[in-house]
Tab-separated table of C-alpha atoms and ligand atoms in Angstrom:
chain	number	residue	atom	x	y	z
A	585	UNK	CA	-86.317	-6.403	-10.293
A	586	UNK	CA	-85.491	-3.264	-11.444
A	587	UNK	CA	-84.896	-1.663	-8.316
A	588	UNK	CA	-82.765	-4.421	-6.984
A	589	UNK	CA	-80.441	-3.887	-10.159
A	590	UNK	CA	-80.648	-0.089	-9.501
A	591	UNK	CA	-79.434	0.038	-6.005
A	592	UNK	CA	-76.403	-2.464	-7.085
A	593	UNK	CA	-75.447	-0.207	-9.608
A	594	UNK	CA	-75.518	2.805	-7.410
A	595	UNK	CA	-73.973	0.875	-4.062
A	596	UNK	CA	-71.343	-0.921	-6.146
A	597	UNK	CA	-70.137	2.345	-8.049
A	598	UNK	CA	-69.850	4.239	-4.736
A	599	UNK	CA	-67.747	1.308	-3.396
A	600	UNK	CA	-65.368	1.266	-6.167
A	601	UNK	CA	-65.137	4.934	-6.381
A	602	UNK	CA	-64.147	4.683	-2.495
A	603	UNK	CA	-61.756	1.756	-2.824
A	604	UNK	CA	-58.475	2.679	-1.297
A	605	UNK	CA	-56.160	-0.215	-2.557
A	606	UNK	CA	-55.980	-2.755	-5.424
A	607	UNK	CA	-56.932	-5.792	-3.129
A	608	UNK	CA	-60.195	-4.069	-2.144
A	609	UNK	CA	-60.924	-3.458	-5.744
A	610	UNK	CA	-60.197	-7.183	-6.498
A	611	UNK	CA	-62.944	-8.193	-3.441
A	612	UNK	CA	-65.535	-5.716	-5.053
A	613	UNK	CA	-64.973	-7.426	-8.628
A	614	UNK	CA	-65.887	-10.726	-7.021
A	615	UNK	CA	-68.612	-9.143	-4.909
A	616	UNK	CA	-70.614	-7.789	-7.956
A	617	UNK	CA	-69.526	-9.628	-11.024
A	618	UNK	CA	-68.353	-12.986	-9.745
A	619	UNK	CA	-70.173	-16.153	-10.283
A	620	UNK	CA	-71.864	-15.961	-6.936
A	621	UNK	CA	-71.952	-11.933	-7.183
A	622	UNK	CA	-75.169	-9.948	-6.587
A	623	UNK	CA	-75.599	-9.512	-10.525
A	624	UNK	CA	-75.595	-13.065	-10.877
A	625	UNK	CA	-78.044	-13.541	-8.370
A	626	UNK	CA	-80.540	-11.267	-9.762
A	627	UNK	CA	-79.985	-12.877	-13.312
A	628	UNK	CA	-80.528	-16.141	-12.125
A	629	UNK	CA	-84.128	-14.753	-11.465
A	630	UNK	CA	-84.923	-13.981	-14.961
A	631	UNK	CA	-86.910	-17.276	-15.423
A	632	UNK	CA	-89.352	-15.906	-13.164
A	633	UNK	CA	-90.203	-12.786	-15.185
A	634	UNK	CA	-92.772	-12.621	-18.223
A	635	UNK	CA	-91.503	-12.868	-21.612
A	636	UNK	CA	-91.812	-9.187	-21.993
A	637	UNK	CA	-89.983	-8.156	-18.886
A	638	UNK	CA	-86.986	-10.531	-19.497
A	639	UNK	CA	-84.910	-8.756	-22.269
A	640	UNK	CA	-85.674	-5.499	-20.659
A	641	UNK	CA	-84.114	-6.856	-17.225
A	642	UNK	CA	-81.422	-8.501	-19.062
A	643	UNK	CA	-80.371	-5.458	-21.294
A	644	UNK	CA	-80.264	-3.595	-17.961
A	645	UNK	CA	-78.063	-6.145	-16.222
A	646	UNK	CA	-75.725	-6.124	-19.215
A	647	UNK	CA	-75.570	-2.190	-19.021
A	648	UNK	CA	-74.948	-2.441	-15.554
A	649	UNK	CA	-72.050	-5.127	-15.640
A	650	UNK	CA	-70.539	-2.815	-18.367
A	651	UNK	CA	-70.414	0.479	-16.047
A	652	UNK	CA	-69.342	-1.571	-13.275
A	653	UNK	CA	-66.448	-3.096	-15.628
A	654	UNK	CA	-65.652	0.498	-16.661
A	655	UNK	CA	-65.559	1.753	-13.193
A	656	UNK	CA	-63.345	-1.067	-11.859
A	657	UNK	CA	-61.102	-0.223	-14.520
A	658	UNK	CA	-60.714	3.473	-14.186
A	659	UNK	CA	-60.055	3.165	-10.387
A	660	UNK	CA	-57.684	0.384	-11.251
A	661	UNK	CA	-55.582	2.860	-13.192
A	662	UNK	CA	-56.016	5.733	-10.755
A	663	UNK	CA	-54.828	3.448	-7.872
A	664	UNK	CA	-51.883	2.179	-9.658
A	665	UNK	CA	-50.513	5.437	-10.926
A	666	UNK	CA	-51.021	6.758	-7.356
A	667	UNK	CA	-48.949	3.991	-6.134
A	668	UNK	CA	-46.374	4.747	-8.709
A	669	UNK	CA	-46.410	8.270	-7.966
A	670	UNK	CA	-45.985	7.654	-4.267
A	671	UNK	CA	-42.749	5.018	-5.032
A	672	UNK	CA	-40.945	7.559	-7.452
A	673	UNK	CA	-41.392	9.937	-4.625
A	674	UNK	CA	-40.034	7.735	-1.945
A	675	UNK	CA	-37.142	6.278	-4.020
A	676	UNK	CA	-36.259	9.894	-5.262
A	677	UNK	CA	-32.306	10.456	-5.257
A	678	UNK	CA	-31.231	14.079	-4.501
A	679	UNK	CA	-28.142	14.202	-6.908
A	680	UNK	CA	-27.444	17.353	-5.292
A	681	UNK	CA	-26.220	16.037	-2.086
A	682	UNK	CA	-22.524	16.346	-1.509
A	683	UNK	CA	-21.098	12.555	-1.977
A	684	UNK	CA	-19.135	10.975	1.034
A	685	UNK	CA	-15.485	11.711	1.029
A	686	UNK	CA	-13.160	9.411	-0.048
A	687	UNK	CA	-9.888	9.118	2.121
A	688	UNK	CA	-7.184	9.177	-0.275
A	689	UNK	CA	-3.987	7.289	1.222
A	690	UNK	CA	-0.309	8.213	0.672
A	691	UNK	CA	2.268	6.232	-1.064
A	692	UNK	CA	4.436	4.778	1.323
A	693	UNK	CA	8.236	6.179	1.380
A	694	UNK	CA	9.890	2.728	0.570
A	695	UNK	CA	7.420	2.497	-2.541
A	696	UNK	CA	8.462	6.369	-3.668
A	697	UNK	CA	11.935	5.397	-3.499
A	698	UNK	CA	11.286	1.798	-5.126
A	699	UNK	CA	9.344	3.697	-7.848
A	700	UNK	CA	12.015	6.302	-8.564
A	701	UNK	CA	14.909	3.556	-8.868
A	702	UNK	CA	12.722	1.628	-11.165
A	703	UNK	CA	11.984	4.620	-13.389
A	704	UNK	CA	15.539	5.887	-13.594
A	705	UNK	CA	16.639	2.354	-14.895
A	706	UNK	CA	13.654	2.044	-17.506
A	707	UNK	CA	14.659	5.438	-18.823
A	708	UNK	CA	17.756	3.823	-19.583
A	709	UNK	CA	16.549	0.865	-21.162
A	710	UNK	CA	16.402	-1.477	-18.312
A	711	UNK	CA	13.547	-4.184	-17.793
A	712	UNK	CA	12.079	-5.363	-14.532
A	713	UNK	CA	12.791	-8.764	-13.525
A	714	UNK	CA	11.332	-10.926	-10.798
A	715	UNK	CA	12.743	-13.893	-8.394
A	716	UNK	CA	11.043	-15.780	-5.568
A	717	UNK	CA	11.327	-14.672	-2.098
A	718	UNK	CA	11.590	-18.270	-1.083
A	719	UNK	CA	14.663	-19.346	-2.791
A	720	UNK	CA	17.051	-22.071	-3.665
A	721	UNK	CA	20.543	-22.266	-1.978
A	722	UNK	CA	21.779	-23.343	-5.462
A	723	UNK	CA	20.656	-19.878	-6.659
A	724	UNK	CA	21.409	-17.456	-3.412
A	725	UNK	CA	24.549	-19.195	-2.868
A	726	UNK	CA	26.508	-22.030	-5.364
A	727	UNK	CA	25.783	-20.244	-8.479
A	728	UNK	CA	26.751	-16.734	-7.009
A	729	UNK	CA	30.326	-18.235	-6.007
A	730	UNK	CA	29.341	-18.191	-2.343
A	731	UNK	CA	30.911	-21.529	-1.122
A	732	UNK	CA	29.780	-24.001	1.427
A	733	UNK	CA	31.168	-22.796	4.585
A	734	UNK	CA	30.820	-19.174	3.967
A	735	UNK	CA	29.281	-16.991	7.097
A	736	UNK	CA	26.034	-15.944	5.317
A	737	UNK	CA	25.416	-19.733	4.864
A	738	UNK	CA	25.095	-20.464	8.570
A	739	UNK	CA	21.815	-20.762	10.404
A	740	UNK	CA	22.222	-18.039	12.620
A	741	UNK	CA	22.067	-15.706	9.573
A	742	UNK	CA	19.823	-17.057	7.061
A	743	UNK	CA	16.308	-18.437	7.594
A	744	UNK	CA	16.146	-22.095	6.357
A	745	UNK	CA	13.258	-23.565	5.141
A	746	UNK	CA	14.335	-27.058	4.740
A	747	UNK	CA	16.631	-28.913	7.076
A	748	UNK	CA	18.938	-30.039	4.292
A	749	UNK	CA	19.612	-26.346	3.571
A	750	UNK	CA	18.554	-26.514	0.128
A	751	UNK	CA	15.750	-23.760	0.618
A	752	UNK	CA	15.550	-20.578	2.354
A	753	UNK	CA	14.381	-16.973	2.649
A	754	UNK	CA	16.625	-15.086	-0.069
A	755	UNK	CA	19.106	-13.133	1.947
A	756	UNK	CA	19.839	-10.858	-1.155
A	757	UNK	CA	18.139	-10.213	-4.530
A	758	UNK	CA	21.329	-11.248	-6.182
A	759	UNK	CA	19.820	-14.655	-7.154
A	760	UNK	CA	17.593	-12.922	-9.706
A	761	UNK	CA	20.941	-12.423	-11.706
A	762	UNK	CA	21.487	-16.199	-12.095
A	763	UNK	CA	17.536	-16.863	-12.702
A	764	UNK	CA	17.786	-13.968	-15.570
A	765	UNK	CA	21.160	-15.029	-17.075
A	766	UNK	CA	20.268	-18.939	-17.626
A	767	UNK	CA	17.109	-17.886	-19.527
A	768	UNK	CA	18.088	-14.948	-21.379
A	769	UNK	CA	21.137	-14.606	-23.887
A	770	UNK	CA	22.760	-11.018	-23.619
A	771	UNK	CA	22.284	-8.251	-24.119
A	772	UNK	CA	20.729	-8.251	-20.771
A	773	UNK	CA	19.705	-5.125	-18.618
A	774	UNK	CA	17.509	-5.419	-15.732
A	775	UNK	CA	16.856	-4.245	-12.284
A	776	UNK	CA	15.099	-6.155	-9.798
A	777	UNK	CA	13.251	-4.637	-6.489
A	778	UNK	CA	12.219	-7.098	-4.075
A	779	UNK	CA	12.212	-8.374	-0.245
A	780	UNK	CA	14.966	-10.186	1.498
A	781	UNK	CA	15.493	-11.829	4.753
A	782	UNK	CA	18.272	-11.796	7.455
A	783	UNK	CA	18.505	-13.240	10.839
A	784	UNK	CA	19.276	-9.677	12.256
A	785	UNK	CA	18.066	-8.124	15.438
A	786	UNK	CA	15.465	-5.235	15.170
A	787	UNK	CA	16.981	-1.694	15.741
A	788	UNK	CA	17.151	1.619	14.258
A	789	UNK	CA	19.091	0.623	11.288
A	790	UNK	CA	18.249	-3.273	11.059
A	791	UNK	CA	15.241	-5.287	10.395
A	792	UNK	CA	15.290	-9.134	9.474
A	793	UNK	CA	13.243	-8.046	6.425
A	794	UNK	CA	14.045	-5.315	4.097
A	795	UNK	CA	14.191	-4.512	0.395
A	796	UNK	CA	16.990	-4.306	-2.238
A	797	UNK	CA	17.402	-3.613	-5.689
A	798	UNK	CA	19.492	-5.599	-7.899
A	799	UNK	CA	20.892	-4.491	-11.147
A	800	UNK	CA	22.809	-6.662	-13.961
A	801	UNK	CA	24.075	-5.707	-17.509
A	802	UNK	CA	26.011	-8.225	-19.309
A	803	UNK	CA	26.706	-7.569	-23.054
A	804	UNK	CA	29.931	-7.395	-25.240
A	805	UNK	CA	32.550	-4.939	-24.007
A	806	UNK	CA	31.212	-3.778	-20.619
A	807	UNK	CA	33.777	-2.364	-18.296
A	808	UNK	CA	33.734	-0.941	-15.121
A	809	UNK	CA	33.350	2.402	-17.059
A	810	UNK	CA	30.010	1.141	-17.759
A	811	UNK	CA	29.250	0.690	-14.150
A	812	UNK	CA	30.747	4.086	-12.903
A	813	UNK	CA	28.815	5.795	-15.631
A	814	UNK	CA	25.329	3.974	-14.826
A	815	UNK	CA	25.666	4.356	-11.203
A	816	UNK	CA	26.667	7.895	-11.053
A	817	UNK	CA	23.482	8.789	-13.588
A	818	UNK	CA	21.392	6.928	-10.700
A	819	UNK	CA	22.887	8.534	-7.697
A	820	UNK	CA	22.516	11.975	-9.409
A	821	UNK	CA	18.879	11.394	-10.169
A	822	UNK	CA	18.463	10.416	-6.664
A	823	UNK	CA	20.389	12.936	-4.667
A	824	UNK	CA	20.899	15.847	-6.871
A	825	UNK	CA	23.228	16.946	-10.014
A	826	UNK	CA	25.849	17.985	-7.803
A	827	UNK	CA	26.187	14.666	-5.959
A	828	UNK	CA	29.694	13.554	-5.396
A	829	UNK	CA	30.368	9.799	-5.520
A	830	UNK	CA	33.301	7.647	-4.564
A	831	UNK	CA	34.004	3.953	-5.711
A	832	UNK	CA	35.845	1.927	-2.933
A	833	UNK	CA	37.308	-1.420	-3.644
A	834	UNK	CA	35.260	-4.468	-1.549
A	835	UNK	CA	34.820	-8.076	-1.881
A	836	UNK	CA	32.055	-9.920	-3.020
A	837	UNK	CA	32.205	-13.442	-3.921
A	838	UNK	CA	29.913	-12.924	-7.230
A	839	UNK	CA	31.903	-9.854	-8.651
A	840	UNK	CA	35.439	-9.066	-9.642
A	841	UNK	CA	36.649	-6.709	-9.217
A	842	UNK	CA	34.283	-5.630	-6.620
A	843	UNK	CA	33.607	-2.287	-5.008
A	844	UNK	CA	31.393	-0.376	-2.718
A	845	UNK	CA	29.784	3.209	-3.632
A	846	UNK	CA	29.716	6.141	-1.294
A	847	UNK	CA	28.393	9.478	-1.609
A	848	UNK	CA	29.802	12.371	-0.373
A	849	UNK	CA	27.664	13.632	2.850
A	850	UNK	CA	25.235	16.235	1.920
A	851	UNK	CA	25.440	17.768	5.429
A	852	UNK	CA	29.245	18.563	5.957
A	853	UNK	CA	30.493	18.129	1.945
A	854	UNK	CA	33.178	15.589	3.244
A	855	UNK	CA	34.394	17.355	6.373
A	856	UNK	CA	32.778	14.901	8.693
A	857	UNK	CA	29.867	15.192	10.692
A	858	UNK	CA	27.240	13.463	13.102
A	859	UNK	CA	25.230	12.321	9.989
A	860	UNK	CA	28.397	10.547	8.385
A	861	UNK	CA	29.602	9.712	11.689
A	862	UNK	CA	32.711	11.350	10.834
A	863	UNK	CA	33.634	9.735	7.656
A	864	UNK	CA	32.546	12.587	5.374
A	865	UNK	CA	30.965	9.650	3.338
A	866	UNK	CA	28.055	7.434	3.182
A	867	UNK	CA	27.944	4.176	1.778
A	868	UNK	CA	25.054	3.523	-0.678
A	869	UNK	CA	25.778	0.508	-2.535
A	870	UNK	CA	27.952	-2.735	-3.435
A	871	UNK	CA	28.755	-3.478	-6.902
A	872	UNK	CA	31.191	-4.979	-9.405
A	873	UNK	CA	32.211	-6.723	-12.732
A	874	UNK	CA	30.386	-9.827	-12.619
A	875	UNK	CA	32.632	-12.789	-11.759
A	876	UNK	CA	33.565	-15.117	-14.792
A	877	UNK	CA	32.512	-18.000	-12.943
A	878	UNK	CA	29.046	-16.988	-12.522
A	879	UNK	CA	28.771	-16.074	-15.990
A	880	UNK	CA	30.008	-19.619	-17.026
A	881	UNK	CA	27.665	-21.126	-14.621
A	882	UNK	CA	24.670	-19.672	-16.595
A	883	UNK	CA	25.847	-20.858	-20.015
A	884	UNK	CA	27.528	-17.212	-20.741
A	885	UNK	CA	30.729	-17.199	-22.365
A	886	UNK	CA	33.138	-15.162	-20.216
A	887	UNK	CA	35.607	-14.879	-23.042
A	888	UNK	CA	32.857	-13.284	-25.250
A	889	UNK	CA	30.772	-11.287	-22.707
A	890	UNK	CA	31.083	-9.396	-19.402
A	891	UNK	CA	28.931	-7.402	-17.460
A	892	UNK	CA	28.614	-5.365	-14.160
A	893	UNK	CA	25.997	-5.838	-11.223
A	894	UNK	CA	24.889	-3.812	-8.009
A	895	UNK	CA	22.878	-4.247	-5.329
A	896	UNK	CA	21.244	-1.429	-3.345
A	897	UNK	CA	19.264	-1.196	-0.155
A	898	UNK	CA	15.956	0.730	-0.652
A	899	UNK	CA	15.209	1.277	3.199
A	900	UNK	CA	18.536	3.090	3.214
A	901	UNK	CA	17.826	5.289	0.137
A	902	UNK	CA	14.433	6.211	1.415
A	903	UNK	CA	15.630	7.051	4.934
A	904	UNK	CA	18.312	9.275	3.559
A	905	UNK	CA	15.895	10.777	1.176
A	906	UNK	CA	13.292	11.901	3.850
A	907	UNK	CA	15.295	12.159	6.650
A	908	UNK	CA	13.807	9.250	8.738
A	909	UNK	CA	15.843	8.280	11.546
A	910	UNK	CA	14.403	4.877	12.848
A	911	UNK	CA	14.015	1.867	10.163
A	912	UNK	CA	11.135	0.660	12.271
A	913	UNK	CA	8.983	3.654	11.238
A	914	UNK	CA	8.682	2.047	8.040
A	915	UNK	CA	7.300	-1.040	9.080
A	916	UNK	CA	4.909	-0.035	11.961
A	917	UNK	CA	2.210	1.316	9.642
A	918	UNK	CA	1.530	4.216	12.002
A	919	UNK	CA	-0.814	6.516	9.730
A	920	UNK	CA	0.569	9.684	11.283
A	921	UNK	CA	3.841	8.757	10.137
A	922	UNK	CA	2.566	7.697	6.551
A	923	UNK	CA	0.499	10.521	6.275
A	924	UNK	CA	3.485	12.574	5.849
A	925	UNK	CA	4.435	11.500	2.355
A	926	UNK	CA	0.875	12.451	0.926
B	511	DAH	N1	24.000	-8.947	-2.906
B	511	DAH	C1	25.065	-7.609	-1.867
B	511	DAH	C2	24.488	-7.511	-0.517
B	511	DAH	O1	23.430	-8.123	-0.329
B	511	DAH	C3	24.950	-6.530	-2.506
B	511	DAH	C4	25.586	-6.679	-4.029
B	511	DAH	C5	26.854	-6.369	-4.023
B	511	DAH	C6	25.131	-6.914	-5.289
B	511	DAH	C7	27.658	-6.295	-5.349
B	511	DAH	C8	25.473	-6.913	-6.501
B	511	DAH	C9	27.032	-6.750	-6.366
B	511	DAH	O2	24.888	-7.363	-7.526
B	511	DAH	O3	27.746	-6.709	-7.773
B	511	DAH	O4	24.998	-7.361	0.114
């Protein structure tokens, strides 16, 4: 029986040393130490031994069991650390490999002009106001003193959303004036850039969707002088300190008096050329003193307060600023065009 135990020891220790993986080791544990394992088989025969031999063999079996357990433990640890080592190597990250390049886009020319305009007015203490693109005719027309029957209210000009003509895609940013005035008490100083919609055919200078920035100032004692001063600051910031401006009488239903503002042509300095179509001047925006009826309609007493307003087309500013000859380029999303502004 001693020999039997000896050979179990030798065989098992070798097998454990040579075990290639953890599941193999586990099988060996069962094979040698399990209830039906070879060591147990030997111990079951102890009863057949003499009283003298029994403790000797029993002790020997215990020693062998202990050494098998030690060997299993050592091999398990060795296999586990080898496994970890391999995993670490396989999952290693080389932090010195150059990263993937992120393609950085460019701001859209319209956004550049939009941001510039807003910045100029924020610098003068204005706040930015917003209004809905789907607007009530009440705000876009009635309360701006644009009566029923006015041409802009025609179905051929305006994108109506409801049959009763009460809701449409706003055709100007001017309704934001009403929305601000009915909520805020003067002093009011806001600009409001945003999208507007008109039933225009698409060509080099027209689009059914374009952008405007509205401006509104209401306070005690606001005059046409404030209007001219403020707009001159804006146009000189946009086009340079030598910019020459001209305020020309005009008509808008929501301002009285109203004007259009031109800048002298940078190309010919007023002589008349191809750029200004022989005019010498280029029209840039509409403006005026807020009509007393509009103020009163928003609960602001026109005897106590006065104000000025203006509306400027942002595409036009951008086109002039970057010498873009065709409006359609701005909405086609051709990256070859857009990349030029990075
Ligand atoms: N809303 C006008 C338009 O789209 C532009 C305009 C003119 C706005 C005069 C104003 C203004 O605030 O006072 O043509």
